[in-house]
């Protein structure tokens, strides 16, 4: 173990113990009170108003997330009900080729978003990620609006996922759903209140299960398609010819086929939701300037491959007009993989898929809790939420934020009086809209960073992580995100398809974000940050003052075993 002593810009002396590349920070405070209020003032006075990693984050949060954790957290968030249960609906709406193109389009947007996030997060690895970046690069009111939107979205996401778990258990048992709701509220709370490394290990395990199941289902689908199951004929690309590669949606002809492809976008966005949250706990991640960009680069590729292969295989083994896709029970029975496996006489598949989808839903609720609590903590650092949310446990967990979020989990009991799947499918539209707002924020942050560096004459090569093509790709991806957001509920505007619930769930996020932005701007009188005034040089100096240790390259069998996250 090597021990060194450093002094940071806030004047604190830190002892840094390096053990096999892991850094454990211990602060030595001299004559400083430890109340949340005093710490907040110290943070804001010494850390550029909370724009950089603050005194509070270094002192009170624990760096318990390793590189393998954040890689798998992002994968775990993106592989869930959207993949296991939602692909059938996408095939119905857009046809095999329309669905494939829809997921590929959103996958490319995710690629740009991930690289944009990696570039900004490597420069500013702060709790709350792109919410704090928005205040630094755009406008404090914009950061507040985005942060409030994420907190609100995650407050609703956790109970919605728990309500979905109730439906999934109904596949096996008639036990009162209140039992499952109570159990999973307790489990989610325990994970949220524990050391963040425990959350990382749980997500690592669940992600591994999901990846193994996806590999298995893709191989199974390929075997079924090629006629490898006794008694089953070879399918090939039969369903691409009849009923055809595209499905007409609302309209007819080429326009109807295009609308089918475009309607898949919302489902695809919902499916990819979660990949942007890997940087939310940057201040709790070891060596974030190296590990977060690395995760951003590799996670998108793995997730995109999983989805593109899965959509391709599903489009080959299930016809878009198959009546079995009309099963909206919400359990494994509606999965296209289960439909085909059951027809082939493989009885164990439905229960296996149902079990993994349950872990997926719980994994999503854990991730929503982490994201919501860390954004709330970040808002409190900036003085945009009550100071009580800055309180942390001895494990470095913002426990008041966790308790606040837990109170909203009891909304899951609405599933007892309303259709749990009705609640869950509303979430698809609500989540997709919220995710598109978040992606747009990430892209706008990146565009502003590029513009500020150009204005100040700073080369992008000075960034800890940069790519030559991202300044051109971010504006295109931002346009696509806004276009999908504004047209997400287009079906409700067509003749005979008006549905108030669908309209509200598709567009509620837009007025909420605008209202929060205008409210904070009027109350605080904030202004858009001048490009010339953004302290890019100071941020780069922070990077040079606190270099991260070089990564040890794995060799031999260890490299093979860790290929998913290393």
Coordinates of C-alpha atoms in Angstrom, one line a residue:
X1 CA 0.0 0.0 0.0
X2 CA 1.3 3.5 -0.9
X3 CA 0.2 6.5 1.1
X4 CA 0.5 10.1 -0.1
X5 CA -0.6 13.5 1.1
X6 CA -2.3 16.1 -1.1
X7 CA -3.9 19.5 -0.6
X8 CA -6.9 20.2 -2.7
X9 CA -8.2 23.6 -3.9
X10 CA -10.5 23.9 -0.9
X11 CA -7.5 23.8 1.5
X12 CA -8.3 20.3 2.8
X13 CA -5.5 17.9 3.4
X14 CA -6.2 14.4 2.1
X15 CA -4.4 11.2 2.8
X16 CA -4.7 8.9 -0.2
X17 CA -4.1 5.2 0.2
X18 CA -3.6 3.3 -3.0
X19 CA -4.1 -0.4 -2.8
X20 CA -3.9 -2.3 -6.1
X21 CA -5.2 0.7 -8.0
X22 CA -8.2 1.4 -5.7
X23 CA -8.2 4.8 -3.9
X24 CA -9.5 5.3 -0.5
X25 CA -9.9 8.9 0.6
X26 CA -9.8 10.0 4.2
X27 CA -10.2 13.6 5.1
X28 CA -8.5 15.4 7.9
X29 CA -10.6 18.4 9.0
X30 CA -9.2 21.0 11.3
X31 CA -11.7 23.2 13.2
X32 CA -14.6 22.7 10.8
X33 CA -18.1 22.0 11.9
X34 CA -19.8 19.0 10.4
X35 CA -23.3 20.2 10.0
X36 CA -24.9 20.0 6.5
X37 CA -25.4 23.8 6.4
X38 CA -21.8 24.7 7.1
X39 CA -20.6 22.0 4.7
X40 CA -22.8 23.4 2.0
X41 CA -21.4 26.9 2.5
X42 CA -17.8 25.5 2.5
X43 CA -18.6 23.6 -0.7
X44 CA -20.1 26.5 -2.5
X45 CA -17.3 28.9 -1.5
X46 CA -14.3 26.6 -2.3
X47 CA -15.6 24.6 -5.2
X48 CA -16.9 27.1 -7.7
X49 CA -20.4 27.0 -6.3
X50 CA -20.6 23.3 -6.7
X51 CA -19.6 23.1 -10.3
X52 CA -16.7 20.8 -9.6
X53 CA -16.5 17.8 -7.3
X54 CA -17.2 19.4 -4.0
X55 CA -16.0 19.2 -0.4
X56 CA -19.2 17.4 0.5
X57 CA -18.9 14.7 -2.2
X58 CA -15.3 14.0 -1.3
X59 CA -16.0 14.0 2.4
X60 CA -19.4 12.4 2.8
X61 CA -19.7 10.0 -0.2
X62 CA -17.9 6.7 -0.5
X63 CA -16.2 5.7 -3.8
X64 CA -17.7 2.2 -3.7
X65 CA -18.4 1.7 -7.4
X66 CA -15.8 0.0 -9.5
X67 CA -15.4 0.0 -13.2
X68 CA -17.1 -3.4 -13.6
X69 CA -20.0 -2.1 -11.6
X70 CA -20.8 1.0 -13.7
X71 CA -20.4 -1.0 -16.9
X72 CA -22.9 -3.6 -15.7
X73 CA -25.2 -1.0 -14.1
X74 CA -25.7 0.6 -17.6
X75 CA -26.2 -2.8 -19.2
X76 CA -28.6 -3.9 -16.5
X77 CA -30.7 -0.7 -16.9
X78 CA -30.9 -1.1 -20.7
X79 CA -31.8 -4.8 -20.8
X80 CA -35.1 -5.3 -19.2
X81 CA -38.9 -5.5 -19.9
X82 CA -38.4 -3.5 -23.1
X83 CA -36.3 -6.3 -24.5
X84 CA -38.0 -9.4 -23.0
X85 CA -41.6 -8.3 -23.3
X86 CA -41.8 -5.3 -25.6
X87 CA -40.2 -6.6 -28.8
X88 CA -43.4 -8.3 -29.9
X89 CA -45.3 -5.1 -29.8
X90 CA -42.6 -3.4 -31.9
X91 CA -42.8 -6.2 -34.5
X92 CA -46.6 -5.8 -34.6
X93 CA -46.3 -2.0 -35.1
X94 CA -43.4 -1.7 -37.5
X95 CA -42.9 -5.2 -39.0
X96 CA -39.6 -7.1 -38.8
X97 CA -37.6 -4.6 -40.9
X98 CA -39.4 -1.5 -39.5
X99 CA -38.7 -2.6 -35.9
X100 CA -35.1 -3.4 -36.8
X101 CA -34.6 0.1 -38.4
X102 CA -36.3 1.7 -35.4
X103 CA -34.1 0.1 -32.8
X104 CA -31.0 0.7 -35.0
X105 CA -31.9 4.4 -35.3
X106 CA -32.3 4.9 -31.6
X107 CA -29.2 2.8 -31.0
X108 CA -27.2 5.3 -33.1
X109 CA -28.7 8.2 -31.1
X110 CA -27.6 6.3 -27.9
X111 CA -24.1 6.0 -29.3
X112 CA -23.8 9.8 -29.7
X113 CA -25.4 10.4 -26.3
X114 CA -23.0 8.1 -24.6
X115 CA -19.9 9.6 -26.1
X116 CA -21.2 13.1 -25.4
X117 CA -21.8 12.2 -21.8
X118 CA -18.4 10.5 -21.5
X119 CA -16.6 13.7 -22.7
X120 CA -18.4 16.0 -20.3
X121 CA -18.4 13.6 -17.3
X122 CA -14.7 12.9 -17.7
X123 CA -14.1 16.7 -17.3
X124 CA -16.7 17.1 -14.5
X125 CA -17.3 13.8 -12.6
X126 CA -19.9 15.1 -10.2
X127 CA -22.8 13.6 -8.4
X128 CA -26.0 14.2 -10.5
X129 CA -24.0 14.1 -13.7
X130 CA -25.6 16.0 -16.6
X131 CA -27.9 17.9 -14.2
X132 CA -24.9 19.6 -12.7
X133 CA -23.3 19.9 -16.1
X134 CA -26.4 21.8 -17.3
X135 CA -25.9 24.4 -14.6
X136 CA -22.2 24.7 -15.4
X137 CA -22.6 24.9 -19.2
X138 CA -26.1 26.3 -20.0
X139 CA -28.2 27.9 -17.2
X140 CA -28.8 27.2 -13.5
X141 CA -32.5 27.2 -14.2
X142 CA -32.1 24.6 -16.9
X143 CA -30.1 22.4 -14.5
X144 CA -32.9 22.8 -11.9
X145 CA -35.6 21.9 -14.4
X146 CA -33.8 18.8 -15.7
X147 CA -33.0 17.7 -12.1
X148 CA -36.5 18.2 -10.9
X149 CA -37.8 16.2 -13.9
X150 CA -35.4 13.3 -13.2
X151 CA -36.4 13.2 -9.5
X152 CA -40.1 13.3 -10.3
X153 CA -39.6 10.6 -13.0
X154 CA -37.7 8.3 -10.6
X155 CA -40.2 8.8 -7.8
X156 CA -42.8 7.3 -10.1
X157 CA -40.6 4.7 -11.8
X158 CA -39.9 2.7 -8.6
X159 CA -43.5 2.0 -7.7
X160 CA -44.4 1.4 -11.3
X161 CA -41.7 -1.3 -11.6
X162 CA -42.9 -2.8 -8.3
X163 CA -46.5 -2.9 -9.7
X164 CA -45.1 -4.7 -12.7
X165 CA -43.5 -7.3 -10.5
X166 CA -46.9 -8.1 -9.0
X167 CA -48.2 -9.0 -12.5
X168 CA -45.2 -11.2 -13.2
X169 CA -45.7 -13.2 -10.0
X170 CA -49.4 -13.8 -11.0
X171 CA -47.9 -16.0 -13.7
X172 CA -47.1 -18.6 -11.0
X173 CA -49.3 -17.8 -7.9
X174 CA -52.5 -16.3 -6.7
X175 CA -50.9 -14.8 -3.6
X176 CA -52.3 -11.4 -2.7
X177 CA -50.2 -8.8 -4.7
X178 CA -49.9 -6.7 -1.5
X179 CA -47.5 -9.3 -0.2
X180 CA -45.1 -8.9 -3.2
X181 CA -45.4 -5.1 -3.0
X182 CA -44.5 -5.0 0.6
X183 CA -41.5 -7.4 0.1
X184 CA -40.1 -5.5 -2.8
X185 CA -40.5 -2.1 -1.1
X186 CA -38.5 -3.4 1.8
X187 CA -35.8 -5.0 -0.4
X188 CA -35.5 -1.9 -2.5
X189 CA -35.2 0.3 0.6
X190 CA -32.5 -2.0 2.1
X191 CA -30.4 -1.9 -1.1
X192 CA -30.8 1.9 -1.3
X193 CA -29.8 2.6 2.3
X194 CA -26.8 0.2 2.1
X195 CA -23.2 1.0 1.1
X196 CA -23.2 1.8 -2.6
X197 CA -20.8 -1.1 -3.3
X198 CA -23.6 -3.5 -2.3
X199 CA -25.9 -2.0 -4.9
X200 CA -23.1 -2.4 -7.4
X201 CA -22.6 -6.1 -6.6
X202 CA -26.4 -6.7 -6.8
X203 CA -26.7 -5.0 -10.2
X204 CA -23.5 -6.8 -11.4
X205 CA -25.2 -10.1 -10.6
X206 CA -28.5 -9.3 -12.2
X207 CA -26.8 -7.9 -15.3
X208 CA -24.9 -11.1 -15.7
X209 CA -28.1 -13.1 -15.5
X210 CA -29.8 -10.9 -18.1
X211 CA -26.9 -11.1 -20.5
X212 CA -26.7 -14.9 -20.2
X213 CA -30.5 -15.1 -20.9
X214 CA -30.2 -12.8 -23.9
X215 CA -27.4 -14.9 -25.3
X216 CA -29.5 -18.0 -24.7
X217 CA -32.7 -16.6 -26.3
X218 CA -30.8 -15.3 -29.3
X219 CA -29.2 -18.7 -29.9
X220 CA -32.5 -20.5 -29.2
X221 CA -34.3 -18.2 -31.7
X222 CA -31.6 -18.9 -34.3
X223 CA -31.9 -22.7 -33.8
X224 CA -35.7 -22.5 -34.1
X225 CA -35.5 -20.3 -37.2
X226 CA -33.1 -22.8 -38.9
X227 CA -35.3 -25.8 -38.0
X228 CA -33.1 -27.2 -35.3
X229 CA -36.0 -28.2 -33.1
X230 CA -37.4 -31.7 -33.9
X231 CA -40.8 -31.4 -35.6
X232 CA -40.3 -27.7 -36.5
X233 CA -39.7 -26.7 -40.1
X234 CA -37.1 -24.2 -41.2
X235 CA -38.4 -20.6 -41.2
X236 CA -35.5 -18.5 -42.6
X237 CA -36.8 -15.1 -43.7
X238 CA -40.3 -16.4 -44.4
X239 CA -42.1 -13.7 -42.4
X240 CA -40.1 -10.9 -44.1
X241 CA -41.8 -12.0 -47.3
X242 CA -45.3 -12.8 -45.9
X243 CA -46.8 -10.7 -44.3
X244 CA -43.9 -8.5 -45.3
X245 CA -40.9 -6.5 -43.9
X246 CA -43.1 -3.4 -42.9
X247 CA -46.5 -3.0 -41.3
X248 CA -48.8 -0.2 -42.3
X249 CA -49.7 1.9 -39.3
X250 CA -52.7 4.3 -39.3
X251 CA -52.1 5.2 -42.9
X252 CA -51.6 3.1 -46.0
X253 CA -48.9 2.6 -48.6
X254 CA -45.3 3.9 -48.1
X255 CA -46.5 6.6 -45.7
X256 CA -48.2 4.0 -43.4
X257 CA -45.0 1.9 -43.5
X258 CA -43.0 4.9 -42.5
X259 CA -45.4 5.7 -39.6
X260 CA -45.0 2.1 -38.4
X261 CA -41.2 2.5 -38.3
X262 CA -41.5 5.9 -36.6
X263 CA -44.0 4.5 -34.0
X264 CA -41.4 1.9 -32.9
X265 CA -39.2 4.8 -31.7
X266 CA -41.0 5.3 -28.4
X267 CA -40.7 1.6 -27.5
X268 CA -37.0 1.7 -28.5
X269 CA -36.3 4.7 -26.4
X270 CA -38.0 3.0 -23.4
X271 CA -35.9 -0.1 -24.0
X272 CA -32.6 1.8 -24.0
X273 CA -33.6 3.9 -21.0
X274 CA -31.0 3.7 -18.2
X275 CA -27.8 3.8 -20.2
X276 CA -27.4 7.5 -19.3
X277 CA -27.6 6.9 -15.6
X278 CA -24.1 5.3 -15.3
X279 CA -22.5 8.7 -14.5
X280 CA -25.1 9.7 -11.9
X281 CA -22.9 8.5 -9.0
X282 CA -19.7 9.7 -10.5
X283 CA -18.5 11.0 -7.1
X284 CA -19.0 7.4 -5.8
X285 CA -17.1 5.8 -8.6
X286 CA -13.4 4.9 -8.4
X287 CA -11.2 6.8 -11.0
X288 CA -14.3 8.3 -12.7
X289 CA -12.4 10.2 -15.4
X290 CA -11.1 6.9 -16.8
X291 CA -13.9 4.5 -15.9
X292 CA -17.0 6.5 -17.0
X293 CA -15.8 7.2 -20.5
X294 CA -14.7 3.6 -20.8
X295 CA -18.1 2.5 -19.8
X296 CA -19.8 4.9 -22.2
X297 CA -17.8 3.6 -25.1
X298 CA -18.3 -0.1 -24.4
X299 CA -21.8 -0.2 -23.0
X300 CA -23.5 1.3 -26.0
X301 CA -21.8 -1.3 -28.3
X302 CA -22.8 -4.3 -26.2
X303 CA -26.4 -3.1 -25.7
X304 CA -26.8 -2.2 -29.4
X305 CA -25.6 -5.6 -30.4
X306 CA -27.9 -7.3 -28.0
X307 CA -30.9 -5.3 -29.3
X308 CA -30.2 -5.5 -33.0
X309 CA -29.6 -9.2 -32.8
X310 CA -32.7 -9.8 -30.6
X311 CA -35.0 -7.7 -32.9
X312 CA -33.6 -9.5 -36.0
X313 CA -34.2 -12.9 -34.5
X314 CA -37.7 -12.1 -33.2
X315 CA -38.6 -10.7 -36.7
X316 CA -37.5 -14.0 -38.2
X317 CA -39.4 -16.4 -35.8
X318 CA -42.7 -14.5 -35.2
X319 CA -45.0 -13.1 -37.8
X320 CA -46.0 -9.5 -37.4
X321 CA -49.7 -10.5 -37.7
X322 CA -49.4 -13.4 -35.2
X323 CA -52.5 -13.3 -33.0
X324 CA -50.5 -14.5 -30.0
X325 CA -48.8 -11.1 -29.8
X326 CA -52.1 -9.7 -28.8
X327 CA -51.6 -11.2 -25.3
X328 CA -51.3 -8.1 -23.0
X329 CA -51.1 -10.0 -19.7
X330 CA -47.8 -8.3 -18.8
X331 CA -46.1 -11.6 -17.8
X332 CA -43.8 -14.0 -19.7
X333 CA -46.7 -15.2 -21.9
X334 CA -46.5 -12.1 -24.0
X335 CA -42.8 -12.5 -24.8
X336 CA -42.2 -13.5 -28.4
X337 CA -39.4 -15.8 -27.3
X338 CA -41.8 -17.6 -25.0
X339 CA -44.5 -17.8 -27.7
X340 CA -42.1 -19.6 -30.1
X341 CA -40.5 -21.7 -27.4
X342 CA -43.9 -22.9 -26.1
X343 CA -45.0 -23.7 -29.7
X344 CA -41.8 -25.8 -30.0
X345 CA -42.6 -27.7 -26.9
X346 CA -39.9 -26.2 -24.6
X347 CA -41.9 -26.0 -21.4
X348 CA -39.2 -24.4 -19.1
X349 CA -38.7 -21.3 -21.1
X350 CA -41.7 -19.3 -19.8
X351 CA -40.8 -19.7 -16.2
X352 CA -37.1 -18.8 -16.9
X353 CA -38.0 -15.7 -18.8
X354 CA -40.6 -14.7 -16.1
X355 CA -38.0 -15.1 -13.4
X356 CA -35.4 -13.0 -15.2
X357 CA -37.9 -10.3 -16.1
X358 CA -38.8 -10.1 -12.3
X359 CA -35.1 -9.5 -11.6
X360 CA -35.1 -6.9 -14.4
X361 CA -38.0 -5.0 -13.0
X362 CA -36.4 -5.0 -9.5
X363 CA -33.0 -4.0 -11.0
X364 CA -34.8 -1.1 -12.7
X365 CA -36.4 0.0 -9.5
X366 CA -33.0 -0.1 -7.7
X367 CA -31.4 2.0 -10.5
X368 CA -34.2 4.5 -10.4
X369 CA -33.7 4.9 -6.7
X370 CA -30.0 5.4 -7.1
X371 CA -30.5 8.0 -9.9
X372 CA -33.3 9.8 -8.1
X373 CA -31.4 10.1 -4.8
X374 CA -28.1 11.2 -6.3
X375 CA -29.8 13.9 -8.5
X376 CA -31.7 15.1 -5.4
X377 CA -28.4 15.2 -3.4
X378 CA -26.8 17.2 -6.3
X379 CA -29.7 19.7 -6.3
X380 CA -29.2 20.1 -2.5
X381 CA -25.5 20.8 -3.1
X382 CA -26.4 23.6 -5.5
X383 CA -28.9 25.0 -3.0
X384 CA -31.9 24.0 -5.2
X385 CA -33.3 21.5 -2.7
X386 CA -33.6 21.6 1.2
X387 CA -30.3 21.1 3.0
X388 CA -31.6 18.2 4.9
X389 CA -31.1 16.1 1.8
X390 CA -27.3 16.5 2.2
X391 CA -27.2 14.3 5.3
X392 CA -25.3 11.0 4.7
X393 CA -24.8 7.9 6.8
X394 CA -21.5 6.5 8.0
X395 CA -21.5 4.4 4.8
X396 CA -21.6 7.5 2.6
X397 CA -25.2 7.1 1.6
X398 CA -27.6 10.1 1.4
X399 CA -30.1 8.4 3.6
X400 CA -32.6 11.3 3.8
X401 CA -32.9 11.2 0.0
X402 CA -33.4 7.4 0.2
X403 CA -36.2 7.7 2.8
X404 CA -37.9 10.5 0.8
X405 CA -37.9 8.3 -2.3
X406 CA -39.1 5.3 -0.3
X407 CA -42.2 7.2 0.8
X408 CA -43.4 7.3 -2.8
X409 CA -42.9 3.5 -3.3
X410 CA -46.2 3.0 -1.6
X411 CA -47.9 4.3 -4.7
X412 CA -47.4 0.7 -6.0
X413 CA -50.4 -0.2 -3.9
X414 CA -52.5 1.5 -6.6
X415 CA -52.0 -1.7 -8.6
X416 CA -54.5 -3.3 -6.2
X417 CA -57.4 -1.2 -7.4
X418 CA -56.3 -0.4 -11.0
X419 CA -54.8 -2.6 -13.6
X420 CA -51.1 -3.0 -12.9
X421 CA -50.4 -3.3 -16.6
X422 CA -52.3 -0.1 -17.3
X423 CA -50.1 1.7 -14.8
X424 CA -47.0 0.0 -16.3
X425 CA -47.8 0.9 -19.9
X426 CA -48.5 4.5 -19.1
X427 CA -44.9 4.4 -17.7
X428 CA -43.6 3.4 -21.2
X429 CA -44.7 6.8 -22.6
X430 CA -43.8 8.7 -19.5
X431 CA -40.3 7.2 -19.3
X432 CA -39.6 7.6 -23.0
X433 CA -40.5 11.3 -22.8
X434 CA -38.3 11.8 -19.7
X435 CA -35.4 9.9 -21.2
X436 CA -35.6 12.0 -24.4
X437 CA -35.5 15.1 -22.2
X438 CA -32.4 13.7 -20.4
X439 CA -30.7 12.8 -23.7
X440 CA -31.4 16.2 -25.1
X441 CA -29.8 17.8 -22.0
X442 CA -26.7 15.6 -22.4
X443 CA -26.3 16.6 -26.0
X444 CA -26.9 20.3 -25.4
X445 CA -24.3 20.2 -22.6
X446 CA -21.8 18.7 -25.0
X447 CA -22.6 21.2 -27.7
X448 CA -22.1 24.1 -25.2
X449 CA -18.8 22.6 -24.1
X450 CA -17.5 22.4 -27.6
X451 CA -18.7 26.0 -28.3
X452 CA -17.1 27.3 -25.1
X453 CA -13.8 25.7 -25.9
X454 CA -13.8 27.1 -29.4
X455 CA -14.7 30.6 -28.0
X456 CA -11.9 30.4 -25.5
X457 CA -9.3 29.0 -27.9
X458 CA -8.9 25.8 -26.0
X459 CA -8.2 22.7 -28.0
X460 CA -10.5 19.7 -27.5
X461 CA -7.4 17.5 -27.3
X462 CA -6.9 18.8 -23.8
X463 CA -10.0 17.1 -22.6
X464 CA -9.5 13.9 -20.5
X465 CA -11.6 12.1 -23.1
X466 CA -12.5 13.4 -26.6
X467 CA -13.4 12.2 -30.1
X468 CA -13.1 14.0 -33.4
X469 CA -16.6 13.3 -34.7
X470 CA -18.7 14.1 -31.6
X471 CA -19.0 17.9 -32.3
X472 CA -20.8 17.1 -35.6
X473 CA -22.9 14.2 -34.3
X474 CA -24.3 15.9 -31.2
X475 CA -26.4 18.5 -33.1
X476 CA -27.9 15.8 -35.4
X477 CA -28.7 13.5 -32.4
X478 CA -30.3 16.5 -30.5
X479 CA -32.5 17.2 -33.5
X480 CA -33.6 13.5 -33.6
X481 CA -34.3 13.5 -29.9
X482 CA -36.5 16.6 -30.1
X483 CA -38.3 15.2 -33.2
X484 CA -39.1 11.9 -31.5
X485 CA -40.2 13.7 -28.3
X486 CA -42.6 16.0 -30.1
X487 CA -44.1 13.2 -32.3
X488 CA -44.1 10.5 -29.6
X489 CA -47.9 10.6 -29.3
X490 CA -48.7 11.4 -32.9
X491 CA -51.2 8.5 -33.1
X492 CA -53.5 10.4 -30.7
X493 CA -53.9 13.2 -33.2
X494 CA -55.2 10.9 -35.9
X495 CA -58.9 10.4 -36.7
X496 CA -60.6 8.1 -34.2
X497 CA -57.5 7.5 -32.1
X498 CA -57.8 10.3 -29.5
X499 CA -56.9 9.0 -26.0
X500 CA -56.5 11.6 -23.2
X501 CA -54.3 9.2 -21.1
X502 CA -51.9 8.5 -24.0
X503 CA -51.7 12.2 -24.8
X504 CA -50.9 13.2 -21.2
X505 CA -48.3 10.4 -20.8
X506 CA -46.6 11.3 -24.1
X507 CA -46.4 15.0 -23.5
X508 CA -46.6 15.7 -19.8
X509 CA -42.8 16.1 -19.4
X510 CA -42.6 19.0 -21.8
X511 CA -44.7 21.5 -19.9
X512 CA -43.3 20.3 -16.6
X513 CA -39.7 21.0 -17.7
X514 CA -40.6 24.4 -19.2
X515 CA -42.6 25.4 -16.1
X516 CA -39.7 24.4 -13.8
X517 CA -37.2 26.3 -15.9
X518 CA -39.3 29.5 -16.1
X519 CA -40.2 29.3 -12.4
X520 CA -36.6 29.1 -11.2
X521 CA -35.5 31.7 -13.8
X522 CA -38.1 34.2 -12.5
X523 CA -37.5 33.5 -8.8
X524 CA -33.6 33.6 -9.0
X525 CA -33.2 35.8 -12.0
X526 CA -30.6 33.4 -13.6
X527 CA -29.1 34.1 -17.0
X528 CA -27.7 31.8 -19.7
X529 CA -24.0 31.2 -19.0
X530 CA -21.8 33.3 -21.3
X531 CA -19.6 30.9 -23.4
X532 CA -16.5 33.1 -22.6
X533 CA -17.2 32.8 -18.8
X534 CA -17.5 29.1 -18.5
X535 CA -14.4 28.1 -16.4
X536 CA -13.1 25.4 -18.8
X537 CA -9.5 26.2 -17.9
X538 CA -10.1 25.8 -14.2
X539 CA -11.8 22.5 -14.8
X540 CA -8.8 21.3 -16.8
X541 CA -6.5 22.4 -14.0
X542 CA -8.6 20.3 -11.6
X543 CA -7.9 17.3 -13.9
X544 CA -4.1 17.9 -13.9
X545 CA -4.0 18.5 -10.1
X546 CA -5.7 15.1 -9.3
X547 CA -4.3 12.6 -11.8
X548 CA -5.8 9.1 -11.6
X549 CA -3.5 6.0 -11.4
X550 CA -2.8 4.1 -14.6
X551 CA -5.0 1.1 -15.3
X552 CA -3.5 -2.3 -15.0
X553 CA -4.1 -4.3 -18.1
X554 CA -5.5 -7.8 -17.6
X555 CA -3.9 -10.7 -19.5
X556 CA -4.5 -14.3 -20.1
X557 CA -7.7 -16.0 -18.8
X558 CA -8.6 -12.9 -16.7
X559 CA -9.1 -10.9 -19.9
X560 CA -11.4 -13.6 -21.3
X561 CA -13.5 -13.8 -18.1
X562 CA -13.9 -10.0 -17.8
X563 CA -14.6 -9.2 -21.5
X564 CA -18.1 -7.9 -20.7
X565 CA -16.9 -5.1 -18.4
X566 CA -13.2 -4.6 -19.0

